[in-house]
Coordinates of C-alpha atoms and ligand atoms in Angstrom, one line a residue:
X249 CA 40.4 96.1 104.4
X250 CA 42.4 99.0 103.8
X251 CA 46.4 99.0 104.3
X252 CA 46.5 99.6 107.8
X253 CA 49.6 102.6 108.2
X254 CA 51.0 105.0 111.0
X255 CA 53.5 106.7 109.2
X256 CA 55.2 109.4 111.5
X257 CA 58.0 112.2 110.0
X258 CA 60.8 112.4 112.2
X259 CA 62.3 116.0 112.0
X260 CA 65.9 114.3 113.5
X261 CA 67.2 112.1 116.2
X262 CA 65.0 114.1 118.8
X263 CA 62.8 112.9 117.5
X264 CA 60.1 110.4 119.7
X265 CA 60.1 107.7 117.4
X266 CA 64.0 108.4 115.3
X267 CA 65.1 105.4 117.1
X268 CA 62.4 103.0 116.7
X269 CA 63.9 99.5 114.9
X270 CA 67.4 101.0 114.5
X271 CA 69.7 98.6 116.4
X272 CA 72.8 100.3 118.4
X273 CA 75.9 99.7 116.5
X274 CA 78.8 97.9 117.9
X275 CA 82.2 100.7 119.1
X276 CA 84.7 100.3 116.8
X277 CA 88.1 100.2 118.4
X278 CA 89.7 103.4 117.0
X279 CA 86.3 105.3 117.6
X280 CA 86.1 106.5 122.0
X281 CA 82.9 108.1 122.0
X282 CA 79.4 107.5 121.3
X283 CA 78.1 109.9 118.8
X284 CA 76.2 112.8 120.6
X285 CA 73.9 113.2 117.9
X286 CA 72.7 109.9 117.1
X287 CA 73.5 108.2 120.3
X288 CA 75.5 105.5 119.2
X289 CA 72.6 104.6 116.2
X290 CA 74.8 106.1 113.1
X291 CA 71.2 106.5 112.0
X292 CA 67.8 107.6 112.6
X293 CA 64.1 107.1 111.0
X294 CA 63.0 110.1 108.7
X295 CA 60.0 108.2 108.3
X296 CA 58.8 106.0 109.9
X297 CA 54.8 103.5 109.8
X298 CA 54.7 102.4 113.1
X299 CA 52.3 99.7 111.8
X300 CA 54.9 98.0 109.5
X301 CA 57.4 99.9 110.5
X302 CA 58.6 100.6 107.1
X303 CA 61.0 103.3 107.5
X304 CA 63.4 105.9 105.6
X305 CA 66.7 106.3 107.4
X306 CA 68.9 109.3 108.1
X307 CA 72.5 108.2 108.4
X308 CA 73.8 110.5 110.5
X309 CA 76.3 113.6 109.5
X310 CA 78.1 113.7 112.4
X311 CA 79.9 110.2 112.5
X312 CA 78.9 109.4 109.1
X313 CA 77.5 106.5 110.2
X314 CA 79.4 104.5 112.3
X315 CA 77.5 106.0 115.6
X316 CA 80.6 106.7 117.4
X317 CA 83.5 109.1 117.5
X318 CA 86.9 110.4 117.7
X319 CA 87.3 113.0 120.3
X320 CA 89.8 115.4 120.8
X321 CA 93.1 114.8 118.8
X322 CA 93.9 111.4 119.9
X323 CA 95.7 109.0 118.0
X324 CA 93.6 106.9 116.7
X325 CA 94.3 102.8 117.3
X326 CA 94.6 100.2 114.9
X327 CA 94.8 96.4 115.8
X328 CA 97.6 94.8 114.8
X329 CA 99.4 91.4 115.2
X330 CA 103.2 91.2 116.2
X331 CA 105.4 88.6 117.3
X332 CA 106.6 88.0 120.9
X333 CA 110.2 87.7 121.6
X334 CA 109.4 83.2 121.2
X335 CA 107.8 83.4 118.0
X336 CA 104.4 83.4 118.7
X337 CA 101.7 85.8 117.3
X338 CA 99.9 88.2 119.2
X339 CA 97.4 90.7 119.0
X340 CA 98.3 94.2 119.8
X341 CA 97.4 97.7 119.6
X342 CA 99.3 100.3 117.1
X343 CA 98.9 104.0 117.3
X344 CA 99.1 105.6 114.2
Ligands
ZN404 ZN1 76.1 109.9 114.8

């Protein structure tokens, strides 16, 4: 029996099968867009068997990876913890 294999070339994230097996990544909190070229992936197949589905990845240029993005000149938000005005922790957002 030979190896059965369906490898497909994906030119980019246009492509039909660039998403196939490449899970949607979580929004990071500083991050308040998803990425318009991968679509919130960070990545995308180059390659892809769609037997095995083996595949070579992309990371995408654009958000380097993270699959979302800052727009416009916001300031971006960090977590942070501070104490109320009893002593207790809380979390809280920080601009930077
Ligand atoms: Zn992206």
């Amino acid at each position: 029996m030979p190896h059965a294999s369906n490898t497909v070339a994906c030119l980019g994230p246009d492509s039909p099968h660039a998403f196939d097996n490449v899970p949607l990544l979580p929004r990071n909190g500083s991050l308040d867009a998803i990425c318009p070229v991968c679509q919130g992936h960070g990545q995308w197949n180059a390659e892809i068997d769609l037997v095995s589905f083996r595949c070579i990845r992309t990371i995408c240029e654009r958000c380097l990876g993270a699959g979302w993005i800052e727009t416009g000149s916001d300031p971006i938000e960090v977590n942070d913890i501070e104490m109320t005005p009893d002593g207790h922790p809380q979390w809280t957002t920080r601009r930077l």
